[in-house]
PDB file of C-alpha atoms in Angstrom:
ATOM      1  CA  MET A  14      94.522  95.910  99.452  1.00  0.00           C
ATOM      2  CA  ALA A  15      92.873  96.034 102.893  1.00  0.00           C
ATOM      3  CA  ASN A  16      89.332  95.656 101.564  1.00  0.00           C
ATOM      4  CA  VAL A  17      90.315  92.365  99.876  1.00  0.00           C
ATOM      5  CA  ILE A  18      92.081  91.005 102.987  1.00  0.00           C
ATOM      6  CA  VAL A  19      88.709  90.890 104.767  1.00  0.00           C
ATOM      7  CA  ASP A  20      87.557  88.091 102.462  1.00  0.00           C
ATOM      8  CA  ILE A  21      90.355  85.800 103.610  1.00  0.00           C
ATOM      9  CA  GLU A  22      88.056  85.045 106.564  1.00  0.00           C
ATOM     10  CA  PRO A  23      85.203  83.453 104.543  1.00  0.00           C
ATOM     11  CA  LEU A  24      87.757  81.794 102.263  1.00  0.00           C
ATOM     12  CA  MET A  25      89.389  80.091 105.261  1.00  0.00           C
ATOM     13  CA  VAL A  26      85.981  79.020 106.605  1.00  0.00           C
ATOM     14  CA  MET A  27      85.080  77.423 103.267  1.00  0.00           C
ATOM     15  CA  VAL A  28      88.467  75.849 102.473  1.00  0.00           C
ATOM     16  CA  PHE A  29      89.036  74.362 105.928  1.00  0.00           C
ATOM     17  CA  ASN A  30      85.344  73.698 106.681  1.00  0.00           C
ATOM     18  CA  LEU A  31      85.633  75.614 109.958  1.00  0.00           C
ATOM     19  CA  ASN A  32      82.874  75.754 112.546  1.00  0.00           C
ATOM     20  CA  TYR A  33      82.882  79.541 112.360  1.00  0.00           C
ATOM     21  CA  PRO A  34      80.544  82.080 110.740  1.00  0.00           C
ATOM     22  CA  LEU A  35      81.310  82.694 107.080  1.00  0.00           C
ATOM     23  CA  HIS A  36      81.367  86.437 107.731  1.00  0.00           C
ATOM     24  CA  GLY A  37      82.666  86.712 111.276  1.00  0.00           C
ATOM     25  CA  TYR A  38      84.668  89.311 113.137  1.00  0.00           C
ATOM     26  CA  ALA A  39      86.594  90.619 110.121  1.00  0.00           C
ATOM     27  CA  HIS A  40      83.305  91.767 108.587  1.00  0.00           C
ATOM     28  CA  THR A  41      82.583  94.407 111.240  1.00  0.00           C
ATOM     29  CA  PHE A  42      83.192  98.143 111.369  1.00  0.00           C
ATOM     30  CA  LEU A  43      85.164  97.685 114.593  1.00  0.00           C
ATOM     31  CA  SER A  44      87.545  95.186 113.007  1.00  0.00           C
ATOM     32  CA  GLY A  45      87.712  97.463 109.977  1.00  0.00           C
ATOM     33  CA  ILE A  46      89.472 100.052 112.112  1.00  0.00           C
ATOM     34  CA  ILE A  47      92.078  97.543 113.275  1.00  0.00           C
ATOM     35  CA  ILE A  48      92.616  95.676 109.989  1.00  0.00           C
ATOM     36  CA  GLY A  49      92.453  98.852 107.892  1.00  0.00           C
ATOM     37  CA  THR A  50      95.001 100.590 110.114  1.00  0.00           C
ATOM     38  CA  ILE A  51      97.390  97.626 109.979  1.00  0.00           C
ATOM     39  CA  PHE A  52      97.179  97.158 106.217  1.00  0.00           C
ATOM     40  CA  GLY A  53      97.171 100.893 105.542  1.00  0.00           C
ATOM     41  CA  ALA A  54     100.400 101.184 107.543  1.00  0.00           C
ATOM     42  CA  LEU A  55     101.831  98.141 105.733  1.00  0.00           C
ATOM     43  CA  GLY A  56     101.037  99.860 102.445  1.00  0.00           C
ATOM     44  CA  TYR A  57     102.841 102.955 103.651  1.00  0.00           C
ATOM     45  CA  TYR A  58     105.942 101.063 104.734  1.00  0.00           C
ATOM     46  CA  ALA A  59     105.928  98.905 101.586  1.00  0.00           C
ATOM     47  CA  PHE A  60     106.377 102.073  99.516  1.00  0.00           C
ATOM     48  CA  LYS A  61     108.900 100.718  97.017  1.00  0.00           C
ATOM     49  CA  PRO A  62     106.914  97.711  95.727  1.00  0.00           C
ATOM     50  CA  ILE A  63     103.639  99.637  95.799  1.00  0.00           C
ATOM     51  CA  ASN A  64     105.184 102.602  94.003  1.00  0.00           C
ATOM     52  CA  TRP A  65     106.634 100.217  91.398  1.00  0.00           C
ATOM     53  CA  GLY A  66     103.194  98.647  90.860  1.00  0.00           C
ATOM     54  CA  MET A  67     101.496 102.033  90.638  1.00  0.00           C
ATOM     55  CA  LYS A  68     104.029 103.242  88.064  1.00  0.00           C
ATOM     56  CA  LEU A  69     103.415 100.054  86.099  1.00  0.00           C
ATOM     57  CA  ILE A  70      99.747 101.032  85.724  1.00  0.00           C
ATOM     58  CA  ALA A  71     100.594 104.733  85.223  1.00  0.00           C
ATOM     59  CA  LEU A  72      99.369 106.019  88.596  1.00  0.00           C
ATOM     60  CA  ASP A  73     101.221 108.283  90.999  1.00  0.00           C
ATOM     61  CA  TYR A  74     101.700 107.125  94.564  1.00  0.00           C
ATOM     62  CA  THR A  75     102.685 109.695  97.158  1.00  0.00           C
ATOM     63  CA  LYS A  76     103.882 108.218 100.431  1.00  0.00           C
ATOM     64  CA  ASN A  77     101.551 109.471 103.185  1.00  0.00           C
ATOM     65  CA  LEU A  78     100.839 107.438 106.336  1.00  0.00           C
ATOM     66  CA  ARG A  79      97.635 109.259 107.234  1.00  0.00           C
ATOM     67  CA  LYS A  80      96.114 108.768 103.766  1.00  0.00           C
ATOM     68  CA  ALA A  81      97.231 105.128 103.671  1.00  0.00           C
ATOM     69  CA  VAL A  82      95.577 104.340 107.014  1.00  0.00           C
ATOM     70  CA  ILE A  83      92.383 106.258 106.191  1.00  0.00           C
ATOM     71  CA  SER A  84      92.206 104.480 102.818  1.00  0.00           C
ATOM     72  CA  GLY A  85      92.648 101.102 104.506  1.00  0.00           C
ATOM     73  CA  VAL A  86      89.904 101.751 107.060  1.00  0.00           C
ATOM     74  CA  LEU A  87      87.455 103.277 104.564  1.00  0.00           C
ATOM     75  CA  GLY A  88      88.087 100.442 102.096  1.00  0.00           C
ATOM     76  CA  ILE A  89      87.149  97.849 104.690  1.00  0.00           C
ATOM     77  CA  TRP A  90      84.173  99.839 105.952  1.00  0.00           C
ATOM     78  CA  LEU A  91      82.812 100.125 102.412  1.00  0.00           C
ATOM     79  CA  HIS A  92      83.357  96.391 101.890  1.00  0.00           C
ATOM     80  CA  VAL A  93      81.523  95.592 105.149  1.00  0.00           C
ATOM     81  CA  LEU A  94      78.691  97.984 104.286  1.00  0.00           C
ATOM     82  CA  ILE A  95      78.137  96.504 100.818  1.00  0.00           C
ATOM     83  CA  ASP A  96      78.352  92.933 102.127  1.00  0.00           C
ATOM     84  CA  SER A  97      75.901  93.833 104.923  1.00  0.00           C
ATOM     85  CA  PHE A  98      73.147  94.369 102.365  1.00  0.00           C
ATOM     86  CA  LEU A  99      73.848  90.926 100.893  1.00  0.00           C
ATOM     87  CA  TYR A 100      74.569  88.548 103.787  1.00  0.00           C
ATOM     88  CA  LYS A 101      72.434  87.985 106.868  1.00  0.00           C
ATOM     89  CA  ASP A 102      75.294  86.530 108.955  1.00  0.00           C
ATOM     90  CA  ILE A 103      77.215  89.823 109.035  1.00  0.00           C
ATOM     91  CA  ASN A 104      77.013  91.850 112.251  1.00  0.00           C
ATOM     92  CA  PRO A 105      78.513  95.154 111.092  1.00  0.00           C
ATOM     93  CA  PHE A 106      78.062  96.862 114.476  1.00  0.00           C
ATOM     94  CA  PHE A 107      79.613  94.041 116.531  1.00  0.00           C
ATOM     95  CA  PRO A 108      79.255  93.500 119.500  1.00  0.00           C
ATOM     96  CA  VAL A 109      75.609  94.169 118.546  1.00  0.00           C
ATOM     97  CA  ASN A 110      74.398  90.849 117.150  1.00  0.00           C
ATOM     98  CA  GLU A 111      72.198  92.235 114.383  1.00  0.00           C
ATOM     99  CA  ASN A 112      72.427  93.319 110.756  1.00  0.00           C
ATOM    100  CA  PRO A 113      70.093  96.276 110.151  1.00  0.00           C
ATOM    101  CA  PHE A 114      71.187  96.573 106.500  1.00  0.00           C
ATOM    102  CA  TYR A 115      70.326  93.053 105.338  1.00  0.00           C
ATOM    103  CA  HIS A 116      68.133  93.226 102.222  1.00  0.00           C
ATOM    104  CA  LEU A 117      67.382  96.951 102.580  1.00  0.00           C
ATOM    105  CA  ILE A 118      68.553  97.093  98.970  1.00  0.00           C
ATOM    106  CA  ASN A 119      67.826  94.348  96.474  1.00  0.00           C
ATOM    107  CA  PRO A 120      71.056  92.357  95.917  1.00  0.00           C
ATOM    108  CA  GLU A 121      70.570  92.574  92.145  1.00  0.00           C
ATOM    109  CA  ILE A 122      70.714  96.380  92.377  1.00  0.00           C
ATOM    110  CA  ILE A 123      73.942  96.189  94.389  1.00  0.00           C
ATOM    111  CA  TYR A 124      75.587  93.838  91.883  1.00  0.00           C
ATOM    112  CA  LYS A 125      74.514  96.042  88.969  1.00  0.00           C
ATOM    113  CA  ALA A 126      75.721  99.197  90.726  1.00  0.00           C
ATOM    114  CA  CYS A 127      79.127  97.597  91.305  1.00  0.00           C
ATOM    115  CA  LEU A 128      79.367  96.628  87.640  1.00  0.00           C
ATOM    116  CA  ILE A 129      78.178 100.020  86.405  1.00  0.00           C
ATOM    117  CA  SER A 130      80.677 101.830  88.659  1.00  0.00           C
ATOM    118  CA  PHE A 131      83.528 100.333  86.651  1.00  0.00           C
ATOM    119  CA  LEU A 132      82.653 102.449  83.609  1.00  0.00           C
ATOM    120  CA  PRO A 133      83.391 105.895  85.113  1.00  0.00           C
ATOM    121  CA  VAL A 134      86.469 104.498  86.868  1.00  0.00           C
ATOM    122  CA  ILE A 135      87.841 103.168  83.574  1.00  0.00           C
ATOM    123  CA  ILE A 136      87.106 106.492  81.842  1.00  0.00           C
ATOM    124  CA  ILE A 137      88.824 108.489  84.606  1.00  0.00           C
ATOM    125  CA  TYR A 138      91.798 106.112  84.526  1.00  0.00           C
ATOM    126  CA  LEU A 139      92.144 106.382  80.731  1.00  0.00           C
ATOM    127  CA  ILE A 140      91.967 110.198  80.872  1.00  0.00           C
ATOM    128  CA  LYS A 141      94.712 110.169  83.531  1.00  0.00           C
ATOM    129  CA  VAL A 142      96.923 107.855  81.452  1.00  0.00           C
ATOM    130  CA  ILE A 143      96.437 109.966  78.314  1.00  0.00           C
ATOM    131  CA  ARG A 144      97.269 113.195  80.187  1.00  0.00           C
ATOM    132  CA  THR A 145     100.328 111.579  81.783  1.00  0.00           C
ATOM    133  CA  ASN A 146     101.578 110.352  78.395  1.00  0.00           C
ATOM    134  CA  LYS A 147     101.102 113.805  76.817  1.00  0.00           C
ATOM    135  CA  ARG A 148     103.320 115.355  79.509  1.00  0.00           C
ATOM    136  CA  ALA A 149     106.068 112.765  79.034  1.00  0.00           C
TER     137      ALA A 149
END
């Protein structure tokens, strides 16, 4: 959830034609701590709807504030890191006004890696669902 929230910033810039960087403050590791903590805690306190959604897709959700916050922060940090290879306007180490990651990896490789990563995730998910159904 938290790693998707970060992209509300560029969406707002594009929709409202704002005079603001497309990837501004939300796309920094520093903001990742703040936003990830807030949305991780929200996920923790929104246990009932999240648990309902997780059960719907056959996944267990154990209420744990520490894990929720760490997941929120790490999700945003990973998002910022991946985007940093793709977009020059990101300053991941704000207040340092520089992006040392830009084009260190060919964007095509990043896109392919993201697509390829879905395969093991789907396999792991299907194994989990099958095991859960066998126990039921």
